Coordinates of C-alpha atoms in Angstrom, one line a residue:
X205 CA 114.3 142.5 -201.0
X206 CA 110.9 140.9 -202.1
X207 CA 108.9 144.1 -201.6
X208 CA 110.7 146.2 -203.7
X209 CA 110.6 144.5 -207.0
X210 CA 106.8 144.1 -206.3
X211 CA 106.5 148.0 -205.9
X212 CA 108.6 148.3 -209.1
X213 CA 106.0 146.1 -211.0
X214 CA 103.1 148.0 -209.8
X215 CA 104.8 151.3 -210.7
X216 CA 105.5 149.6 -214.1
X217 CA 101.8 148.7 -214.7
X218 CA 100.7 152.3 -213.9
X219 CA 103.2 153.5 -216.5
X220 CA 102.3 151.3 -219.3
X221 CA 98.8 151.8 -218.7
X222 CA 97.6 155.2 -217.5
X223 CA 94.1 156.0 -217.0
X224 CA 92.4 157.7 -220.4
X225 CA 92.3 161.8 -219.9
X226 CA 88.7 163.1 -220.3
X227 CA 88.1 165.1 -223.3
X228 CA 86.9 168.0 -220.7
X229 CA 90.6 168.5 -219.6
X230 CA 92.5 171.5 -220.5
X231 CA 95.7 172.1 -222.7
X232 CA 97.6 172.9 -219.0
X233 CA 96.3 169.8 -217.8
X234 CA 97.4 167.5 -220.7
X235 CA 100.9 169.0 -220.4
X236 CA 101.2 168.4 -216.7
X237 CA 100.2 164.7 -217.1
X238 CA 102.8 164.4 -219.9
X239 CA 105.6 166.0 -217.5
X240 CA 104.3 163.8 -214.9
X241 CA 104.6 160.6 -217.1
X242 CA 108.3 161.7 -217.8
X243 CA 109.2 161.9 -214.7
X244 CA 108.2 158.8 -213.6
X245 CA 109.6 157.1 -216.8
X246 CA 112.9 158.4 -215.3
X247 CA 112.6 157.5 -211.7
X248 CA 111.5 153.8 -213.1
X249 CA 114.7 153.8 -214.9
X250 CA 116.9 154.9 -212.2
X251 CA 115.3 152.5 -209.8
X252 CA 115.8 149.6 -212.0
X253 CA 119.7 150.3 -212.6
X254 CA 120.0 150.4 -208.6
X255 CA 118.6 147.0 -208.5
X256 CA 120.7 145.6 -211.0
X257 CA 124.1 147.3 -209.7
X258 CA 123.0 145.4 -206.0
X259 CA 122.2 141.9 -207.6
X260 CA 125.9 142.8 -209.2
X261 CA 127.2 143.3 -205.7
X262 CA 125.8 140.2 -204.1
X263 CA 127.0 138.2 -207.3
X264 CA 130.7 139.5 -206.9
X265 CA 130.7 138.5 -203.0
X266 CA 129.2 135.1 -204.0
X267 CA 131.8 134.7 -206.6
X268 CA 134.8 135.8 -204.4
X269 CA 133.6 133.5 -201.5
X270 CA 133.5 130.5 -204.0
X271 CA 137.1 131.0 -205.5
X272 CA 138.1 130.9 -201.8
X273 CA 136.5 126.8 -201.4
X274 CA 140.1 125.5 -200.0
X275 CA 139.8 127.8 -196.9
X276 CA 136.6 127.3 -196.2
X277 CA 136.8 122.9 -196.5
X278 CA 139.8 123.7 -194.4
X279 CA 137.8 125.6 -191.8
X280 CA 135.1 122.8 -192.1
X281 CA 137.8 119.7 -191.4
X282 CA 139.1 122.0 -188.4
X283 CA 135.5 122.3 -187.1
X284 CA 134.8 118.1 -187.3
X285 CA 138.2 117.6 -185.4
X286 CA 137.2 119.7 -182.7
X287 CA 133.8 118.3 -182.5
X288 CA 135.7 114.7 -182.5
X289 CA 138.4 115.8 -179.9
X290 CA 135.7 117.1 -177.3
X291 CA 133.3 113.8 -177.8
X292 CA 136.2 111.7 -177.1
X293 CA 137.4 113.4 -174.0
X294 CA 133.7 113.6 -172.8
X295 CA 133.8 110.0 -173.2
X296 CA 137.0 109.6 -171.4
X297 CA 135.9 111.5 -168.8
X298 CA 132.9 109.5 -168.2
X299 CA 135.1 105.9 -168.5
X300 CA 137.5 107.3 -166.0
X301 CA 134.4 107.8 -163.8
X302 CA 133.2 104.2 -164.4
X303 CA 137.0 103.1 -163.1
X304 CA 137.2 105.4 -160.2
X305 CA 133.3 104.0 -159.0
X306 CA 134.5 100.7 -159.4
X307 CA 137.7 101.1 -157.2
X308 CA 135.4 102.8 -154.6
X309 CA 133.1 100.1 -154.7
X310 CA 136.2 97.7 -154.1
X311 CA 137.5 100.0 -151.3
X312 CA 134.3 100.4 -149.6
X313 CA 134.0 96.5 -150.1
X314 CA 137.5 95.6 -148.4
X315 CA 136.4 97.5 -145.2
X316 CA 135.1 94.9 -143.9
X317 CA 137.4 91.9 -143.3
X318 CA 138.4 90.2 -140.8
X319 CA 142.1 89.7 -141.1
X320 CA 144.5 92.4 -139.6
X321 CA 147.9 92.4 -141.1
X322 CA 150.2 93.4 -138.8
X323 CA 153.7 95.2 -139.9
X324 CA 155.7 92.0 -138.8
X325 CA 154.2 89.8 -141.5
X326 CA 151.6 87.8 -139.5
X327 CA 147.9 87.7 -139.8
X328 CA 145.7 88.2 -137.0
X329 CA 142.2 88.1 -136.4
X330 CA 140.1 91.1 -135.9
X331 CA 137.7 91.5 -133.2
X332 CA 134.5 91.8 -135.6
X333 CA 132.0 89.6 -133.7
X334 CA 128.7 91.1 -133.1
X335 CA 129.5 92.2 -129.4
X336 CA 132.6 93.9 -130.5
X337 CA 130.4 95.8 -133.3
X338 CA 127.7 96.7 -130.8
X339 CA 130.3 97.9 -128.1
X340 CA 131.9 99.9 -130.9
X341 CA 128.9 101.5 -131.9
X342 CA 127.6 102.5 -128.2
X343 CA 131.3 104.0 -127.9
X344 CA 130.6 106.1 -131.3
X345 CA 127.6 107.5 -129.9
X346 CA 128.9 108.3 -126.2
X347 CA 131.6 109.9 -128.5
X348 CA 129.3 112.0 -130.7
X349 CA 127.4 113.7 -127.6
X350 CA 130.5 114.7 -126.4
X351 CA 131.5 116.6 -129.6
X352 CA 129.5 119.5 -131.7
X353 CA 126.2 118.9 -133.5
X354 CA 127.8 118.8 -136.9
X355 CA 130.7 116.3 -136.0
X356 CA 128.0 114.0 -134.4
X357 CA 126.1 113.9 -137.6
X358 CA 129.5 113.4 -139.4
X359 CA 130.4 110.3 -137.1
X360 CA 126.9 109.2 -137.2
X361 CA 126.4 108.8 -141.0
X362 CA 129.9 107.4 -141.5
X363 CA 128.5 104.5 -139.0
X364 CA 125.5 104.3 -140.9
X365 CA 127.7 104.3 -144.3
X366 CA 129.8 101.3 -142.9
X367 CA 126.9 99.3 -141.8
X368 CA 125.2 100.0 -145.2
X369 CA 128.3 98.5 -147.1
X370 CA 128.2 95.8 -144.5
X371 CA 124.8 94.7 -145.4
X372 CA 125.1 95.1 -149.0
X373 CA 128.4 93.0 -149.4
X374 CA 126.4 89.9 -147.2
X375 CA 123.4 90.2 -149.9
X376 CA 125.8 89.9 -152.9
X377 CA 127.8 87.2 -151.6
X378 CA 124.5 85.3 -150.9
X379 CA 123.3 86.0 -154.7
X380 CA 126.7 85.0 -155.8
X381 CA 126.8 81.9 -153.9
X382 CA 123.2 80.7 -154.9
X383 CA 123.2 82.0 -158.8
X384 CA 126.6 80.4 -159.4
X385 CA 126.8 76.7 -160.3
X386 CA 129.4 74.5 -158.1
X387 CA 130.9 71.4 -159.4
X388 CA 130.7 69.9 -156.1
X389 CA 128.0 67.1 -156.8
X390 CA 130.3 66.0 -160.0
X391 CA 132.9 65.7 -157.9
X392 CA 131.6 63.8 -155.4
X393 CA 130.0 61.5 -158.0
X394 CA 133.6 60.6 -159.5
X395 CA 135.2 60.2 -156.4
X396 CA 132.8 58.0 -154.8
X397 CA 132.9 55.7 -158.0
X398 CA 136.8 56.0 -157.9
X399 CA 136.9 55.1 -154.1
X400 CA 134.7 51.9 -154.3
X401 CA 137.1 50.6 -157.2
X402 CA 140.2 51.1 -155.6
X403 CA 138.8 49.3 -152.4
X404 CA 137.9 46.0 -154.8
X405 CA 141.4 46.2 -156.4
X406 CA 142.9 46.4 -152.9
X407 CA 141.3 43.3 -151.7
X408 CA 142.7 41.5 -155.1
X409 CA 146.0 42.8 -154.2
X410 CA 146.4 41.4 -151.1
X411 CA 145.5 37.9 -152.2
X412 CA 147.8 38.5 -155.4
X413 CA 151.0 39.2 -153.6
X414 CA 150.7 37.2 -150.4
X415 CA 153.0 34.4 -151.4
X416 CA 154.9 36.5 -153.3
X417 CA 158.2 39.2 -152.2
X418 CA 156.8 42.1 -154.1
X419 CA 155.8 45.6 -152.9
X420 CA 152.3 45.3 -150.4
X421 CA 149.8 48.0 -151.6
X422 CA 148.1 49.3 -149.1
X423 CA 144.2 51.0 -149.1
X424 CA 144.5 53.9 -151.4
X425 CA 144.1 57.4 -150.4
X426 CA 142.3 60.0 -152.3
X427 CA 144.6 63.0 -153.3
X428 CA 144.5 66.3 -155.4
X429 CA 141.9 68.9 -155.8
X430 CA 138.8 66.4 -156.9
X431 CA 139.0 64.8 -153.6
X432 CA 139.5 68.0 -151.7
X433 CA 136.0 68.8 -152.9
X434 CA 137.0 71.5 -155.5
X435 CA 138.8 71.7 -159.4
X436 CA 140.8 74.4 -160.8
X437 CA 140.0 76.1 -164.0
X438 CA 142.9 74.2 -165.8
X439 CA 141.9 70.8 -164.0
X440 CA 142.6 67.9 -166.3
X441 CA 139.8 65.9 -165.1
X442 CA 141.9 63.2 -163.9
X443 CA 140.8 61.8 -160.6
X444 CA 144.2 60.6 -158.4
X445 CA 145.0 58.3 -155.6
X446 CA 148.0 57.5 -153.8
X447 CA 148.4 53.7 -153.0
X448 CA 151.3 53.1 -150.3
X449 CA 153.6 50.2 -150.9
X450 CA 155.1 48.2 -147.7
X451 CA 158.2 46.1 -147.9
X452 CA 157.4 42.3 -148.3
X453 CA 158.7 39.9 -145.6
X454 CA 162.0 39.8 -145.0
X455 CA 162.6 43.8 -146.4
X456 CA 162.9 46.9 -145.0
X457 CA 162.6 50.7 -146.6
X458 CA 165.1 53.8 -145.9
X459 CA 164.8 56.6 -147.3
X460 CA 167.8 58.8 -148.3
X461 CA 167.3 62.4 -149.5
X462 CA 168.9 63.5 -152.5
X463 CA 170.8 66.9 -151.3
X464 CA 170.5 68.8 -154.6
X465 CA 167.0 69.7 -154.2
X466 CA 165.6 72.4 -152.3
X467 CA 163.4 72.2 -149.2
X468 CA 160.1 72.8 -151.1
X469 CA 160.7 70.4 -153.7
X470 CA 163.0 67.4 -152.1
X471 CA 163.2 64.0 -153.6
X472 CA 164.3 60.8 -152.0
X473 CA 165.4 57.4 -152.7
X474 CA 163.9 54.4 -151.4
X475 CA 166.8 52.1 -150.6
X476 CA 165.9 48.3 -149.8
X477 CA 167.4 46.2 -147.4
X478 CA 167.1 42.6 -146.8
X479 CA 166.2 41.9 -143.0
X480 CA 166.7 38.5 -140.9
X481 CA 163.4 36.7 -140.7
X482 CA 165.2 33.3 -138.8
X483 CA 163.7 34.3 -135.5
X484 CA 160.2 35.4 -136.9
X485 CA 157.7 32.8 -135.7
X486 CA 155.6 31.2 -138.7
X487 CA 153.2 28.5 -138.1
X488 CA 152.9 26.1 -140.9
X489 CA 156.5 26.0 -142.5
X490 CA 160.1 27.0 -141.6
X491 CA 161.1 30.3 -141.5
X492 CA 162.3 31.6 -144.7
X493 CA 165.3 34.0 -144.6
X494 CA 167.0 35.7 -147.5
X495 CA 170.0 36.7 -145.5
X496 CA 170.8 33.1 -144.2
X497 CA 169.2 30.5 -147.0
X498 CA 171.5 29.5 -149.8
X499 CA 171.1 30.7 -153.1
X500 CA 170.7 27.0 -154.2
X501 CA 167.8 26.7 -151.9
X502 CA 166.4 30.0 -153.1
X503 CA 166.5 28.9 -156.5
X504 CA 165.0 25.8 -156.1
X505 CA 162.0 27.5 -153.8
X506 CA 162.2 30.0 -156.8
X507 CA 161.9 33.1 -154.0
X508 CA 163.5 36.1 -155.6
X509 CA 163.6 39.3 -153.7
X510 CA 162.2 42.7 -154.2
X511 CA 166.3 43.4 -154.9
X512 CA 166.1 41.2 -157.9
X513 CA 162.5 42.4 -159.5
X514 CA 161.7 46.1 -158.7
X515 CA 165.3 47.6 -158.0
X516 CA 167.9 49.1 -159.7
X517 CA 170.9 48.5 -156.8
X518 CA 169.7 48.7 -153.7
X519 CA 167.1 51.5 -154.6
X520 CA 163.6 50.8 -155.5
X521 CA 162.9 51.9 -159.1
X522 CA 159.9 54.0 -160.1
X523 CA 159.9 52.5 -163.8
X524 CA 160.0 49.1 -162.8
X525 CA 157.6 49.3 -160.0
X526 CA 155.1 51.3 -162.3
X527 CA 155.1 48.1 -165.1
X528 CA 155.0 45.9 -162.6
X529 CA 151.7 47.7 -161.0
X530 CA 150.3 48.3 -164.3
X531 CA 150.2 44.4 -164.8
X532 CA 148.7 43.9 -161.4
X533 CA 145.8 46.0 -161.9
X534 CA 145.6 44.1 -165.4
X535 CA 145.4 41.0 -163.9
X536 CA 143.1 41.6 -161.2
X537 CA 140.4 43.6 -163.3
X538 CA 138.5 40.7 -164.4
X539 CA 137.9 39.9 -160.4
X540 CA 136.6 42.9 -158.9
X541 CA 132.8 43.4 -159.5
X542 CA 133.1 46.7 -161.5
X543 CA 134.5 44.9 -164.5
X544 CA 130.9 43.9 -165.4
X545 CA 129.9 47.6 -165.7
X546 CA 132.6 49.5 -166.5
X547 CA 134.8 49.4 -169.6
X548 CA 138.6 49.8 -168.9
X549 CA 141.3 51.3 -171.5
X550 CA 144.7 51.4 -169.6
X551 CA 147.1 54.3 -170.7
X552 CA 150.8 54.2 -170.7
X553 CA 152.6 55.9 -168.4
X554 CA 156.1 55.4 -167.2
X555 CA 155.6 56.5 -163.5
X556 CA 152.0 55.8 -162.8
X557 CA 149.4 53.5 -163.7
X558 CA 146.8 55.5 -165.4
X559 CA 143.5 54.0 -166.8
X560 CA 140.0 55.5 -168.2
X561 CA 136.6 53.9 -167.2
X562 CA 133.8 54.3 -169.1
X563 CA 130.0 53.4 -168.9
X564 CA 127.5 55.0 -171.7
X565 CA 127.9 58.6 -171.6
X566 CA 129.7 58.7 -168.5
X567 CA 133.9 58.5 -168.6
X568 CA 136.1 58.8 -165.9
X569 CA 140.0 58.7 -166.0
X570 CA 141.8 57.8 -162.8
X571 CA 145.7 57.6 -162.2
X572 CA 147.0 55.3 -159.6
X573 CA 150.3 56.9 -158.0
X574 CA 152.3 54.9 -155.7
X575 CA 154.6 55.7 -152.5
X576 CA 156.5 55.1 -149.5
X577 CA 155.5 56.8 -146.1
X578 CA 157.8 58.7 -144.3
X579 CA 157.6 56.9 -141.0
X580 CA 154.4 57.0 -139.1
X581 CA 153.5 60.4 -140.6
X582 CA 151.0 61.8 -143.4
X583 CA 154.1 62.8 -145.7
X584 CA 155.0 60.2 -148.8
X585 CA 157.4 60.1 -151.4
X586 CA 156.0 59.4 -154.4
X587 CA 156.0 58.3 -158.1
X588 CA 154.7 61.3 -159.6
X589 CA 157.2 63.7 -160.6
X590 CA 157.6 67.7 -159.5
X591 CA 157.7 70.5 -161.6
X592 CA 161.8 70.0 -161.9
X593 CA 161.6 67.3 -164.2
X594 CA 163.0 64.0 -162.5
X595 CA 165.5 62.2 -164.9
X596 CA 166.6 59.5 -162.6
X597 CA 164.4 56.3 -162.1
X598 CA 165.0 56.0 -158.6
X599 CA 164.0 59.5 -157.6
X600 CA 160.6 59.8 -155.7
X601 CA 159.1 63.2 -155.2
X602 CA 158.0 64.2 -151.5
X603 CA 154.6 65.0 -151.4
X604 CA 152.2 66.9 -149.1
X605 CA 149.1 66.0 -150.8
X606 CA 147.9 63.6 -147.9
X607 CA 148.5 65.9 -145.4
X608 CA 146.5 68.5 -147.2
X609 CA 143.4 66.1 -147.8
X610 CA 143.3 65.3 -144.3
X611 CA 143.1 68.6 -143.5
X612 CA 140.7 69.9 -145.7
X613 CA 138.4 66.7 -144.3
X614 CA 139.3 68.3 -140.7
X615 CA 137.8 71.6 -141.6
X616 CA 134.8 70.2 -143.7
X617 CA 133.9 68.5 -140.1
X618 CA 134.0 71.6 -138.2
X619 CA 132.9 74.8 -140.5
X620 CA 128.8 75.6 -140.3
X621 CA 128.6 75.8 -144.0
X622 CA 130.8 72.9 -144.7
X623 CA 131.9 73.8 -148.6
X624 CA 132.1 77.7 -147.9
X625 CA 135.8 77.3 -148.0
X626 CA 135.8 75.3 -151.2
X627 CA 133.5 77.7 -152.8
X628 CA 136.0 80.7 -152.2
X629 CA 138.7 78.8 -153.7
X630 CA 136.6 77.6 -156.9
X631 CA 135.5 81.2 -157.1
X632 CA 139.4 82.3 -157.0
X633 CA 140.4 79.8 -159.7
X634 CA 137.7 80.7 -161.9
X635 CA 139.1 84.2 -162.3
X636 CA 142.8 83.9 -162.2
X637 CA 143.1 83.7 -166.1
X638 CA 146.0 86.8 -167.1
X639 CA 146.9 87.5 -163.4
X640 CA 149.7 84.8 -163.1
X641 CA 149.0 83.0 -160.1
X642 CA 148.5 79.5 -159.9
X643 CA 146.1 77.3 -158.2
X644 CA 148.4 75.8 -156.1
X645 CA 149.2 79.6 -154.4
X646 CA 145.2 80.2 -154.2
X647 CA 145.1 77.3 -152.2
X648 CA 147.9 77.8 -150.1
X649 CA 146.5 81.4 -149.0
X650 CA 143.4 79.8 -148.5
X651 CA 144.5 77.6 -146.2
X652 CA 146.2 80.2 -144.2
X653 CA 143.1 82.1 -144.0
X654 CA 141.0 78.6 -142.6
X655 CA 143.8 78.9 -139.6
X656 CA 143.5 82.5 -139.2
X657 CA 139.4 83.6 -139.1
X658 CA 137.6 81.2 -136.4
X659 CA 135.8 78.7 -138.1
X660 CA 132.7 79.7 -136.6
X661 CA 132.9 82.7 -139.0
X662 CA 132.8 80.9 -142.0
X663 CA 129.1 80.9 -142.8
X664 CA 126.9 81.5 -145.7
X665 CA 126.2 85.5 -144.9
X666 CA 129.8 85.9 -144.6
X667 CA 130.7 84.7 -147.8
X668 CA 131.6 87.8 -149.4
X669 CA 133.6 88.8 -146.4
X670 CA 135.6 85.8 -146.7
X671 CA 136.5 86.6 -150.3
X672 CA 138.2 89.6 -149.0
X673 CA 139.7 88.2 -146.3
X674 CA 141.5 85.7 -148.3
X675 CA 142.6 89.1 -150.6
X676 CA 143.7 90.6 -147.5
X677 CA 146.2 88.0 -147.0
X678 CA 147.5 87.6 -150.2
X679 CA 148.0 91.5 -150.5
X680 CA 150.1 91.5 -147.5
X681 CA 152.3 88.5 -148.6
X682 CA 152.9 90.4 -151.8
X683 CA 154.1 93.5 -150.0
X684 CA 156.5 91.4 -147.8
X685 CA 157.3 89.2 -151.1
X686 CA 157.2 86.1 -148.5
X687 CA 154.4 83.4 -148.6
X688 CA 154.8 80.8 -146.4
X689 CA 154.8 76.8 -147.1
X690 CA 151.4 75.5 -145.7
X691 CA 153.0 72.0 -144.2
X692 CA 156.5 72.5 -143.5
X693 CA 157.1 74.4 -140.0
X694 CA 153.4 75.1 -139.6
X695 CA 152.6 75.3 -136.0
X696 CA 148.8 75.8 -136.4
X697 CA 148.4 72.5 -138.4
X698 CA 145.6 70.4 -136.7
X699 CA 147.2 67.6 -134.2
X700 CA 145.6 64.6 -136.3
X701 CA 147.7 65.6 -138.9
X702 CA 151.1 63.5 -138.4
X703 CA 154.2 65.4 -139.3
X704 CA 158.2 63.7 -139.2
X705 CA 159.6 65.3 -136.1
X706 CA 162.1 67.1 -138.3
X707 CA 159.6 69.0 -140.2
X708 CA 158.0 70.8 -137.5
X709 CA 160.6 72.8 -136.4
X710 CA 161.9 73.6 -139.6
X711 CA 162.0 77.4 -141.1
X712 CA 159.0 77.4 -143.6
X713 CA 160.3 77.7 -147.3
X714 CA 159.4 80.8 -148.7
X715 CA 157.1 80.2 -151.9
X716 CA 157.5 83.8 -153.1
X717 CA 160.9 83.8 -152.8
X718 CA 161.3 84.2 -156.9
X719 CA 159.3 88.1 -156.5
X720 CA 162.1 89.0 -153.8
X721 CA 164.8 88.2 -156.2
X722 CA 163.0 89.9 -159.4
X723 CA 161.8 93.6 -158.9
X724 CA 160.1 93.0 -162.1
X725 CA 158.2 89.9 -161.6
X726 CA 157.1 91.4 -158.2
X727 CA 155.8 94.4 -160.2
X728 CA 154.2 92.1 -162.4
X729 CA 152.5 90.3 -159.3
X730 CA 151.3 93.5 -157.9
X731 CA 149.7 94.8 -161.2
X732 CA 148.0 91.2 -161.1
X733 CA 146.2 91.7 -157.6
X734 CA 145.1 95.0 -158.7
X735 CA 143.1 93.4 -161.4
X736 CA 142.2 90.6 -159.5
X737 CA 141.1 92.7 -156.8
X738 CA 138.9 95.3 -159.4
X739 CA 137.4 91.5 -161.3
X740 CA 136.5 90.3 -157.5
X741 CA 134.5 94.0 -157.0
X742 CA 132.8 93.9 -160.5
X743 CA 131.6 90.2 -159.9
X744 CA 130.3 90.7 -156.4
X745 CA 128.2 94.1 -157.6
X746 CA 126.8 92.4 -160.5
X747 CA 124.7 90.1 -158.1

């Protein structure tokens, strides 16, 4: 298009500025030149007209296109939408690929667990010792030699992949242990301070009640997660101790079960009975008996039985006992060595004695529960309420906290890595948010796995493996909607944990009974397990 106007301009310059003819040209030559000039003029006019027509044609096309602008706008919008949907689909495919890769990673890591779940719902330990793995490898090699070459290579590759997955899992577990902060040292410090304080208070208690007929406090027992060596995510920071109460001379405690409660949440009433002490030998004074001395003698000697001080009818009253015990602690505080260095604030509580200790920037909260032992066992009835609200002041809840604390101490003495089980428990409680599983559920699961997997396998290198063992046990429990109570009816408890004879033969309560009754709750629990499984896989893979 640019060449044609240039030729026209050159031609026009030749026409408008013709070369002058020489004087020597004849008439015929002048005539031919004039005819040629006219011919060129006509040709020039024709070319200019064609050029104007072409320009008018392109203008018409452009004008028509502009008149159809709504069509072109719509076409542009559709084009942009198409590009946006294409980009989003590719992004979704990439996200799905990431999820599938994460699930495959979780599946690969789950392959090396030591918990083998049978159809009957019981959990056994798979033979995964070094010797078993070596024999398995040798058997695979022998089988590969008998097969064809391609099959042998494929089998060998599978074995190598499994071994590589194990090694990766070992490394990830050890890195997670090394790079994560564990609250063990802080808990040990707090437990040590509380234990020393309670030891001092107990010595003062014995002297204070020796000449009275109140309940006799015994050596305190640390209970709860803090004294077990771990702390759940929702821990309230309170160190709890249980102070066993023995009956004073001339009295006896008898437990009467309240039949309305379920087996896993039972309450008892502590019936107080007077016992004859006439035949009891006393060194310096005449034997004193509430049954055989007259009321006049009792009034003169200012002797009041436990029935008159801390009981409602014949039953030991929790609230009266709590008020008396708090008064006992207040009056004993100035007699313990700790009062010089710790500032104490008593907090009101109707069923326990709670106090806050502070020294500079350090502060500790201790809650003293009191309870009555069931015979010579490690099972107590305590003043602390259960999940179901207790309204009666004479109701004492049954607790297995002392037996569980003894179990954790027993395990810690035998493990190669004494705190590995606590780190497993601590890790799970940190990733439980939004799953619906409680810390007590995970504690029960971990304790069951500790009785299944040999303690020799709870070492540092097997940290990731033990985590997947715990997940495998929970998975099977959810499939069966059955999680057994750890203490009641458990035949695998260490012999050093003492239970009442009736408890050893009882059928263990099902802690997942609500999942068996409600299908919606069971479905939610399964979905929560899937989220937890994915979180664990991502957590291990990130280290």
